[in-house]
Amino acid sequence: MIRQLTGSERQLAAIMLGLVAVVGVAMAAAGRNDTMGVHGLIVMLFAGALMYPLFSAIGAPEPTEDREASYYDDPIKVGIVLSMIWAVFGMFMGVWVAAQLAWPGLAFDGAWSTFGRLRPTHTSGVIFGFGGNALIATAFHVVQRTSRARLAGQISPWFVLFGYNLFCVLAVSGYLMGVTQSKEYAEAEWYADLWLVVVWVTFFVLYLRTIARRKEPHIYVANWYFMAFIVVVAILHIVNNLALPISWGSAKSYTVWPGVQDAMVQWWYGHNAVAFFLTAGFLGMLYYYLPVRAQRPIFSYRLSILSFWGITFFYMWAGSHHLHYTALPHWVQTLGMTFSVMLLVPSWASAGNALLTLNGAWHRVRDDATLRFMTAAAIFYGLSTFEGSFLAIRPVNALSHYTDWTVGHVHAGALGWVALITFGSLYTLVPSLWKRERMYSATLVEVHFWLAIAGTLIYVFAMWNSGVIQGLMWRTYTGDGALAYSFVDSLVAMYPYYIARTIGGLLFLIGAIIGCYNMWMTVRAVPETVSRQGDLPVAATVPGE
Amino acid sequence: MDLDHDTVVAFSKSWGLFYLMGFFLCAVVYAFWPANRKRFDRAKNSILDQDDKPWR
């Protein structure tokens, strides 16, 4: 990896790592005994850990081959590995917190291991760690292949990838120490947020510059989705995290948004994180890897354009459906509800487009578990967007809000759509990136698929049941107008569903671990594809062209 | 003009709607513009090429 870099690029990387380490020292000095001091130490260790591979190869001979003749795949490979590590970590934390709800003793009386601290390590671990790394890796892959151009930088892809992972490490380690902004999916504190801005803007510039170098005149639609993901996440992140630290040496900060405006900004962020982090980028994967795997072009390219603009413009307004029956002005709630219902049109356009692409290739879906991963993802995408539009309707929300139904809905999307499309894409990507004939074991892909499906269904059905029961128990009145059940009554009724949920999550986790093993063995044990050097058109091999 | 709550609501309920409809029309026109058909067909088929090298 380091051998691909020229001498001056290696020096630049060393200087950048040195600067990061200096920032770490400054944070440790300013923070002292505050959690920020510990984070300073973590930043130093992170930079030091990256210096090791850099300096062990810094004197190696420079690359002699023409780098522009091939795509830049090293950062993608590392991104896939990081993504799978985060998947196992994040899903394990999910199973643990799920088990804590059934058996509270599993917190082991530690402060760091209470539900409130562990839950964000699960959400950030799977959304940002697993999903984010997969998005960065596939974005780097798709933009190069569809633009027919190499990434527009040698160091910046590494900066984006490792910088992003430093953010994830700071976020997750902070939660365990009790650092939080108390904003859902934006719990990380101000210095981590500032760092993410730097990383994300670099990502944006890198993506734009690569598109600008394209040899293919038309920008394929998957790139539009990835661009929307990058641009909008930058906007959301900056606006929602505007905050003033109580001092330069403290991890604690206060948001600039007061009262109900804070709630509105937070859920504008929160729902668009679902829209642009967990949907737009993954639709980019869907529009590239599904046609490639099925070896059929997308059913309707026009429809993909219309659904792109539909999703981009409708989603922006949907966030206020999280604040039904609150102090938020009624018309803003209604606006959010209306746009959420309208969203069904572009969402189903994408899901239908994906499924119609497979029309005529259903035998492949039957035989190939990787393609089936993506097919199931499209189906779950259709189902969970329908459920989302439905739950956003105010009277429905009166029953579902604050219950496990919401949790079930999120996991229908996160497990059924996001994780399945990611696994399908990675199973397509791993053999092609490492130039292997196939995955190590098709049977294990099949096992992973069925574990993931079974886990998702168990999870979602358990949460539907418990959510509806909760909602009904909370709104049941006796003849004289008092509440029929106490909160604890409803909690006791949840017990079997919480156990079922833990089992569903555990099956999903086991599937992911099997996936890791299968990918590892693919790289280690499957022979490389025989080079097709002799099977190219003559013109392409003429030197000097 | 006084920029109070009602003014902002009135603005978003009128111009907010118009710009959204205008935007929708632009997207539809772009998607169905006859000259774009060839370009779209090429784009959706080009990702299926087996060639895995940047073009020079």
Short mmCIF file of N, CA and C in Angstrom, two decimals, chain A residues 349-478:
data_model
loop_
_atom_site.label_atom_id
_atom_site.label_comp_id
_atom_site.label_asym_id
_atom_site.label_seq_id
_atom_site.Cartn_x
_atom_site.Cartn_y
_atom_site.Cartn_z
N ALA A 349 -40.75 3.92 -6.51
CA ALA A 349 -40.19 3.96 -7.87
C ALA A 349 -38.82 3.29 -7.88
N SER A 350 -38.00 3.58 -6.86
CA SER A 350 -36.67 2.95 -6.80
C SER A 350 -36.78 1.46 -6.55
N ALA A 351 -37.61 1.08 -5.57
CA ALA A 351 -37.75 -0.34 -5.25
C ALA A 351 -38.29 -1.10 -6.45
N GLY A 352 -39.31 -0.53 -7.11
CA GLY A 352 -39.89 -1.18 -8.28
C GLY A 352 -38.91 -1.27 -9.43
N ASN A 353 -38.14 -0.20 -9.62
CA ASN A 353 -37.13 -0.19 -10.67
C ASN A 353 -36.13 -1.32 -10.48
N ALA A 354 -35.71 -1.52 -9.21
CA ALA A 354 -34.75 -2.58 -8.91
C ALA A 354 -35.37 -3.94 -9.20
N LEU A 355 -36.61 -4.15 -8.77
CA LEU A 355 -37.21 -5.47 -8.94
C LEU A 355 -37.53 -5.75 -10.42
N LEU A 356 -37.94 -4.70 -11.16
CA LEU A 356 -38.22 -4.91 -12.58
C LEU A 356 -36.94 -5.18 -13.37
N THR A 357 -35.81 -4.66 -12.85
CA THR A 357 -34.53 -4.97 -13.49
C THR A 357 -34.29 -6.48 -13.47
N LEU A 358 -34.76 -7.12 -12.38
CA LEU A 358 -34.53 -8.56 -12.23
C LEU A 358 -35.51 -9.40 -13.03
N ASN A 359 -36.54 -8.75 -13.59
CA ASN A 359 -37.54 -9.49 -14.36
C ASN A 359 -36.86 -10.15 -15.55
N GLY A 360 -36.90 -11.47 -15.61
CA GLY A 360 -36.18 -12.17 -16.66
C GLY A 360 -34.89 -12.78 -16.13
N ALA A 361 -34.51 -12.42 -14.90
CA ALA A 361 -33.29 -13.00 -14.31
C ALA A 361 -33.62 -13.67 -12.98
N TRP A 362 -34.88 -14.08 -12.83
CA TRP A 362 -35.25 -14.65 -11.53
C TRP A 362 -34.53 -15.95 -11.25
N HIS A 363 -34.13 -16.68 -12.30
CA HIS A 363 -33.35 -17.90 -12.05
C HIS A 363 -32.01 -17.56 -11.40
N ARG A 364 -31.45 -16.37 -11.74
CA ARG A 364 -30.20 -15.96 -11.09
C ARG A 364 -30.44 -15.64 -9.62
N VAL A 365 -31.59 -15.00 -9.35
CA VAL A 365 -31.91 -14.68 -7.96
C VAL A 365 -32.02 -15.97 -7.15
N ARG A 366 -32.59 -17.01 -7.78
CA ARG A 366 -32.76 -18.28 -7.10
C ARG A 366 -31.39 -18.93 -6.83
N ASP A 367 -30.48 -18.85 -7.81
CA ASP A 367 -29.23 -19.59 -7.69
C ASP A 367 -28.14 -18.82 -6.95
N ASP A 368 -28.21 -17.49 -6.96
CA ASP A 368 -27.09 -16.69 -6.49
C ASP A 368 -27.51 -15.93 -5.22
N ALA A 369 -26.97 -16.36 -4.07
CA ALA A 369 -27.40 -15.75 -2.80
C ALA A 369 -26.99 -14.27 -2.74
N THR A 370 -25.88 -13.90 -3.42
CA THR A 370 -25.45 -12.50 -3.41
C THR A 370 -26.50 -11.60 -4.06
N LEU A 371 -27.00 -12.05 -5.22
CA LEU A 371 -28.03 -11.28 -5.90
C LEU A 371 -29.31 -11.28 -5.07
N ARG A 372 -29.55 -12.41 -4.37
CA ARG A 372 -30.75 -12.50 -3.54
C ARG A 372 -30.67 -11.52 -2.37
N PHE A 373 -29.45 -11.31 -1.83
CA PHE A 373 -29.26 -10.27 -0.80
C PHE A 373 -29.82 -8.94 -1.29
N MET A 374 -29.45 -8.58 -2.54
CA MET A 374 -29.86 -7.27 -3.06
C MET A 374 -31.34 -7.25 -3.39
N THR A 375 -31.87 -8.38 -3.86
CA THR A 375 -33.30 -8.46 -4.14
C THR A 375 -34.10 -8.27 -2.85
N ALA A 376 -33.69 -9.01 -1.80
CA ALA A 376 -34.39 -8.89 -0.52
C ALA A 376 -34.27 -7.47 0.01
N ALA A 377 -33.11 -6.84 -0.22
CA ALA A 377 -32.93 -5.46 0.24
C ALA A 377 -33.94 -4.55 -0.44
N ALA A 378 -34.14 -4.72 -1.76
CA ALA A 378 -35.10 -3.87 -2.48
C ALA A 378 -36.51 -4.10 -1.94
N ILE A 379 -36.84 -5.37 -1.64
CA ILE A 379 -38.17 -5.66 -1.10
C ILE A 379 -38.34 -5.00 0.27
N PHE A 380 -37.34 -5.17 1.14
CA PHE A 380 -37.43 -4.53 2.46
C PHE A 380 -37.46 -3.01 2.34
N TYR A 381 -36.75 -2.47 1.35
CA TYR A 381 -36.79 -1.02 1.14
C TYR A 381 -38.21 -0.58 0.83
N GLY A 382 -38.87 -1.32 -0.06
CA GLY A 382 -40.26 -1.00 -0.40
C GLY A 382 -41.16 -1.11 0.82
N LEU A 383 -41.00 -2.20 1.60
CA LEU A 383 -41.86 -2.40 2.77
C LEU A 383 -41.64 -1.33 3.83
N SER A 384 -40.37 -1.04 4.14
CA SER A 384 -40.13 -0.12 5.25
C SER A 384 -40.43 1.33 4.87
N THR A 385 -40.31 1.68 3.56
CA THR A 385 -40.71 3.04 3.20
C THR A 385 -42.23 3.18 3.26
N PHE A 386 -42.95 2.09 2.92
CA PHE A 386 -44.41 2.13 3.07
C PHE A 386 -44.77 2.31 4.55
N GLU A 387 -44.11 1.51 5.40
CA GLU A 387 -44.38 1.60 6.83
C GLU A 387 -44.05 2.99 7.36
N GLY A 388 -42.95 3.56 6.87
CA GLY A 388 -42.53 4.89 7.32
C GLY A 388 -43.56 5.95 6.97
N SER A 389 -44.05 5.93 5.73
CA SER A 389 -45.08 6.90 5.34
C SER A 389 -46.32 6.74 6.20
N PHE A 390 -46.66 5.49 6.49
CA PHE A 390 -47.85 5.18 7.28
C PHE A 390 -47.69 5.70 8.71
N LEU A 391 -46.53 5.42 9.32
CA LEU A 391 -46.30 5.83 10.71
C LEU A 391 -46.23 7.35 10.85
N ALA A 392 -45.92 8.05 9.75
CA ALA A 392 -45.79 9.50 9.83
C ALA A 392 -47.15 10.20 9.88
N ILE A 393 -48.22 9.46 9.58
CA ILE A 393 -49.57 10.06 9.63
C ILE A 393 -49.92 10.30 11.09
N ARG A 394 -50.36 11.49 11.43
CA ARG A 394 -50.46 11.91 12.83
C ARG A 394 -51.26 10.94 13.71
N PRO A 395 -52.49 10.56 13.31
CA PRO A 395 -53.25 9.65 14.19
C PRO A 395 -52.59 8.28 14.35
N VAL A 396 -51.92 7.78 13.32
CA VAL A 396 -51.21 6.51 13.44
C VAL A 396 -50.06 6.68 14.43
N ASN A 397 -49.39 7.84 14.30
CA ASN A 397 -48.25 8.13 15.16
C ASN A 397 -48.67 8.21 16.62
N ALA A 398 -49.94 8.58 16.86
CA ALA A 398 -50.43 8.64 18.24
C ALA A 398 -50.34 7.27 18.90
N LEU A 399 -50.54 6.23 18.10
CA LEU A 399 -50.41 4.87 18.65
C LEU A 399 -48.96 4.43 18.68
N SER A 400 -48.20 4.74 17.64
CA SER A 400 -46.89 4.11 17.49
C SER A 400 -45.76 4.85 18.20
N HIS A 401 -45.91 6.16 18.37
CA HIS A 401 -44.76 6.93 18.85
C HIS A 401 -44.37 6.52 20.28
N TYR A 402 -43.09 6.53 20.53
CA TYR A 402 -42.49 6.15 21.81
C TYR A 402 -42.65 4.66 22.11
N THR A 403 -43.15 3.88 21.14
CA THR A 403 -43.25 2.44 21.38
C THR A 403 -42.17 1.72 20.56
N ASP A 404 -42.11 0.40 20.75
CA ASP A 404 -41.15 -0.42 20.02
C ASP A 404 -41.49 -0.56 18.54
N TRP A 405 -42.67 -0.13 18.15
CA TRP A 405 -43.01 -0.16 16.72
C TRP A 405 -41.98 0.66 15.94
N THR A 406 -41.65 1.84 16.47
CA THR A 406 -40.64 2.68 15.83
C THR A 406 -39.31 1.92 15.72
N VAL A 407 -38.94 1.24 16.79
CA VAL A 407 -37.69 0.48 16.78
C VAL A 407 -37.74 -0.63 15.72
N GLY A 408 -38.91 -1.28 15.64
CA GLY A 408 -39.07 -2.32 14.63
C GLY A 408 -38.97 -1.74 13.22
N HIS A 409 -39.57 -0.58 13.01
CA HIS A 409 -39.52 0.08 11.70
C HIS A 409 -38.08 0.42 11.31
N VAL A 410 -37.35 1.00 12.25
CA VAL A 410 -35.96 1.36 11.97
C VAL A 410 -35.15 0.13 11.59
N HIS A 411 -35.40 -0.99 12.30
CA HIS A 411 -34.60 -2.17 12.01
C HIS A 411 -35.04 -2.88 10.73
N ALA A 412 -36.33 -2.75 10.36
CA ALA A 412 -36.73 -3.26 9.04
C ALA A 412 -35.92 -2.55 7.97
N GLY A 413 -35.70 -1.24 8.17
CA GLY A 413 -34.89 -0.50 7.23
C GLY A 413 -33.41 -0.79 7.37
N ALA A 414 -32.91 -0.78 8.61
CA ALA A 414 -31.46 -0.88 8.82
C ALA A 414 -30.95 -2.29 8.56
N LEU A 415 -31.67 -3.31 9.05
CA LEU A 415 -31.23 -4.69 8.80
C LEU A 415 -31.66 -5.12 7.40
N GLY A 416 -32.96 -4.96 7.12
CA GLY A 416 -33.51 -5.49 5.88
C GLY A 416 -33.04 -4.77 4.64
N TRP A 417 -32.91 -3.47 4.73
CA TRP A 417 -32.50 -2.72 3.54
C TRP A 417 -31.01 -2.42 3.55
N VAL A 418 -30.56 -1.64 4.54
CA VAL A 418 -29.18 -1.13 4.52
C VAL A 418 -28.15 -2.26 4.61
N ALA A 419 -28.33 -3.14 5.60
CA ALA A 419 -27.32 -4.19 5.79
C ALA A 419 -27.36 -5.20 4.64
N LEU A 420 -28.55 -5.56 4.17
CA LEU A 420 -28.61 -6.56 3.09
C LEU A 420 -28.01 -6.03 1.80
N ILE A 421 -28.30 -4.76 1.46
CA ILE A 421 -27.72 -4.23 0.21
C ILE A 421 -26.20 -4.12 0.37
N THR A 422 -25.73 -3.81 1.59
CA THR A 422 -24.29 -3.71 1.81
C THR A 422 -23.63 -5.07 1.66
N PHE A 423 -24.20 -6.11 2.29
CA PHE A 423 -23.59 -7.44 2.17
C PHE A 423 -23.61 -7.90 0.71
N GLY A 424 -24.74 -7.65 0.01
CA GLY A 424 -24.79 -8.02 -1.40
C GLY A 424 -23.71 -7.32 -2.20
N SER A 425 -23.53 -6.02 -1.93
CA SER A 425 -22.51 -5.26 -2.66
C SER A 425 -21.11 -5.75 -2.31
N LEU A 426 -20.86 -6.03 -1.02
CA LEU A 426 -19.52 -6.45 -0.62
C LEU A 426 -19.19 -7.84 -1.19
N TYR A 427 -20.20 -8.73 -1.23
CA TYR A 427 -19.94 -10.06 -1.81
C TYR A 427 -19.67 -9.95 -3.32
N THR A 428 -20.19 -8.90 -3.96
CA THR A 428 -19.88 -8.67 -5.37
C THR A 428 -18.48 -8.07 -5.49
N LEU A 429 -18.17 -7.19 -4.55
CA LEU A 429 -16.96 -6.37 -4.65
C LEU A 429 -15.70 -7.15 -4.26
N VAL A 430 -15.78 -7.96 -3.19
CA VAL A 430 -14.57 -8.60 -2.66
C VAL A 430 -13.86 -9.45 -3.72
N PRO A 431 -14.56 -10.38 -4.39
CA PRO A 431 -13.82 -11.17 -5.39
C PRO A 431 -13.27 -10.30 -6.51
N SER A 432 -14.01 -9.28 -6.95
CA SER A 432 -13.52 -8.51 -8.08
C SER A 432 -12.35 -7.61 -7.69
N LEU A 433 -12.36 -7.06 -6.45
CA LEU A 433 -11.26 -6.18 -6.04
C LEU A 433 -9.97 -6.97 -5.83
N TRP A 434 -10.09 -8.12 -5.17
CA TRP A 434 -8.90 -8.92 -4.88
C TRP A 434 -8.58 -9.86 -6.04
N LYS A 435 -9.30 -9.68 -7.16
CA LYS A 435 -9.09 -10.47 -8.37
C LYS A 435 -9.17 -11.97 -8.08
N ARG A 436 -10.25 -12.37 -7.43
CA ARG A 436 -10.49 -13.79 -7.21
C ARG A 436 -11.64 -14.24 -8.09
N GLU A 437 -11.63 -15.53 -8.44
CA GLU A 437 -12.67 -16.09 -9.31
C GLU A 437 -14.06 -15.91 -8.70
N ARG A 438 -14.14 -16.14 -7.38
CA ARG A 438 -15.44 -16.21 -6.72
C ARG A 438 -15.21 -16.07 -5.22
N MET A 439 -16.30 -16.04 -4.44
CA MET A 439 -16.16 -16.09 -2.99
C MET A 439 -15.67 -17.47 -2.58
N TYR A 440 -15.03 -17.53 -1.41
CA TYR A 440 -14.48 -18.80 -0.90
C TYR A 440 -15.56 -19.88 -0.86
N SER A 441 -16.73 -19.54 -0.30
CA SER A 441 -17.77 -20.55 -0.18
C SER A 441 -19.13 -19.95 -0.52
N ALA A 442 -19.75 -20.47 -1.57
CA ALA A 442 -21.10 -20.02 -1.92
C ALA A 442 -22.10 -20.49 -0.86
N THR A 443 -21.80 -21.64 -0.24
CA THR A 443 -22.70 -22.17 0.81
C THR A 443 -22.75 -21.21 1.98
N LEU A 444 -21.59 -20.66 2.37
CA LEU A 444 -21.58 -19.75 3.51
C LEU A 444 -22.33 -18.45 3.20
N VAL A 445 -22.26 -17.99 1.94
CA VAL A 445 -23.06 -16.82 1.56
C VAL A 445 -24.53 -17.15 1.74
N GLU A 446 -24.87 -18.36 1.29
CA GLU A 446 -26.26 -18.83 1.44
C GLU A 446 -26.67 -18.87 2.92
N VAL A 447 -25.79 -19.42 3.77
CA VAL A 447 -26.08 -19.49 5.21
C VAL A 447 -26.25 -18.09 5.79
N HIS A 448 -25.34 -17.18 5.40
CA HIS A 448 -25.43 -15.79 5.86
C HIS A 448 -26.77 -15.19 5.46
N PHE A 449 -27.17 -15.44 4.20
CA PHE A 449 -28.42 -14.87 3.72
C PHE A 449 -29.60 -15.31 4.58
N TRP A 450 -29.69 -16.61 4.85
CA TRP A 450 -30.85 -17.10 5.59
C TRP A 450 -30.79 -16.68 7.05
N LEU A 451 -29.59 -16.61 7.64
CA LEU A 451 -29.49 -16.10 9.01
C LEU A 451 -29.95 -14.64 9.07
N ALA A 452 -29.54 -13.85 8.06
CA ALA A 452 -29.91 -12.43 8.05
C ALA A 452 -31.41 -12.27 7.90
N ILE A 453 -32.00 -13.05 6.98
CA ILE A 453 -33.46 -12.96 6.77
C ILE A 453 -34.20 -13.39 8.04
N ALA A 454 -33.79 -14.54 8.60
CA ALA A 454 -34.47 -15.04 9.80
C ALA A 454 -34.33 -14.05 10.94
N GLY A 455 -33.11 -13.52 11.13
CA GLY A 455 -32.88 -12.57 12.21
C GLY A 455 -33.73 -11.32 12.04
N THR A 456 -33.78 -10.79 10.80
CA THR A 456 -34.57 -9.58 10.56
C THR A 456 -36.05 -9.83 10.83
N LEU A 457 -36.56 -10.94 10.33
CA LEU A 457 -38.00 -11.21 10.49
C LEU A 457 -38.35 -11.40 11.97
N ILE A 458 -37.53 -12.17 12.70
CA ILE A 458 -37.80 -12.37 14.13
C ILE A 458 -37.80 -11.02 14.84
N TYR A 459 -36.77 -10.22 14.54
CA TYR A 459 -36.65 -8.91 15.18
C TYR A 459 -37.88 -8.04 14.90
N VAL A 460 -38.22 -7.92 13.62
CA VAL A 460 -39.28 -6.99 13.23
C VAL A 460 -40.64 -7.45 13.76
N PHE A 461 -40.91 -8.76 13.67
CA PHE A 461 -42.20 -9.24 14.18
C PHE A 461 -42.29 -9.06 15.69
N ALA A 462 -41.19 -9.31 16.40
CA ALA A 462 -41.21 -9.12 17.86
C ALA A 462 -41.52 -7.67 18.20
N MET A 463 -40.90 -6.74 17.47
CA MET A 463 -41.10 -5.33 17.79
C MET A 463 -42.48 -4.83 17.35
N TRP A 464 -43.01 -5.38 16.25
CA TRP A 464 -44.38 -5.00 15.88
C TRP A 464 -45.33 -5.38 17.01
N ASN A 465 -45.21 -6.65 17.45
CA ASN A 465 -46.09 -7.11 18.52
C ASN A 465 -45.94 -6.26 19.76
N SER A 466 -44.70 -6.11 20.22
CA SER A 466 -44.52 -5.40 21.49
C SER A 466 -44.92 -3.93 21.33
N GLY A 467 -44.64 -3.33 20.17
CA GLY A 467 -44.98 -1.93 19.97
C GLY A 467 -46.48 -1.69 20.01
N VAL A 468 -47.22 -2.52 19.28
CA VAL A 468 -48.67 -2.33 19.25
C VAL A 468 -49.26 -2.59 20.64
N ILE A 469 -48.77 -3.63 21.33
CA ILE A 469 -49.28 -3.91 22.68
C ILE A 469 -49.00 -2.72 23.61
N GLN A 470 -47.74 -2.22 23.56
CA GLN A 470 -47.40 -1.04 24.37
C GLN A 470 -48.35 0.12 24.09
N GLY A 471 -48.50 0.44 22.80
CA GLY A 471 -49.33 1.57 22.41
C GLY A 471 -50.76 1.41 22.91
N LEU A 472 -51.29 0.18 22.76
CA LEU A 472 -52.66 -0.05 23.20
C LEU A 472 -52.79 0.02 24.72
N MET A 473 -51.81 -0.56 25.43
CA MET A 473 -51.90 -0.56 26.90
C MET A 473 -51.83 0.87 27.46
N TRP A 474 -51.02 1.71 26.77
CA TRP A 474 -50.86 3.08 27.27
C TRP A 474 -52.10 3.93 27.05
N ARG A 475 -52.95 3.51 26.13
CA ARG A 475 -54.13 4.33 25.83
C ARG A 475 -55.44 3.62 26.23
N THR A 476 -55.38 2.58 27.05
CA THR A 476 -56.59 1.90 27.50
C THR A 476 -57.08 2.54 28.81
N TYR A 477 -58.34 2.94 28.80
CA TYR A 477 -58.90 3.59 29.98
C TYR A 477 -59.93 2.68 30.64
N THR A 478 -60.08 2.85 31.96
CA THR A 478 -61.13 2.12 32.67
C THR A 478 -62.45 2.89 32.50
#
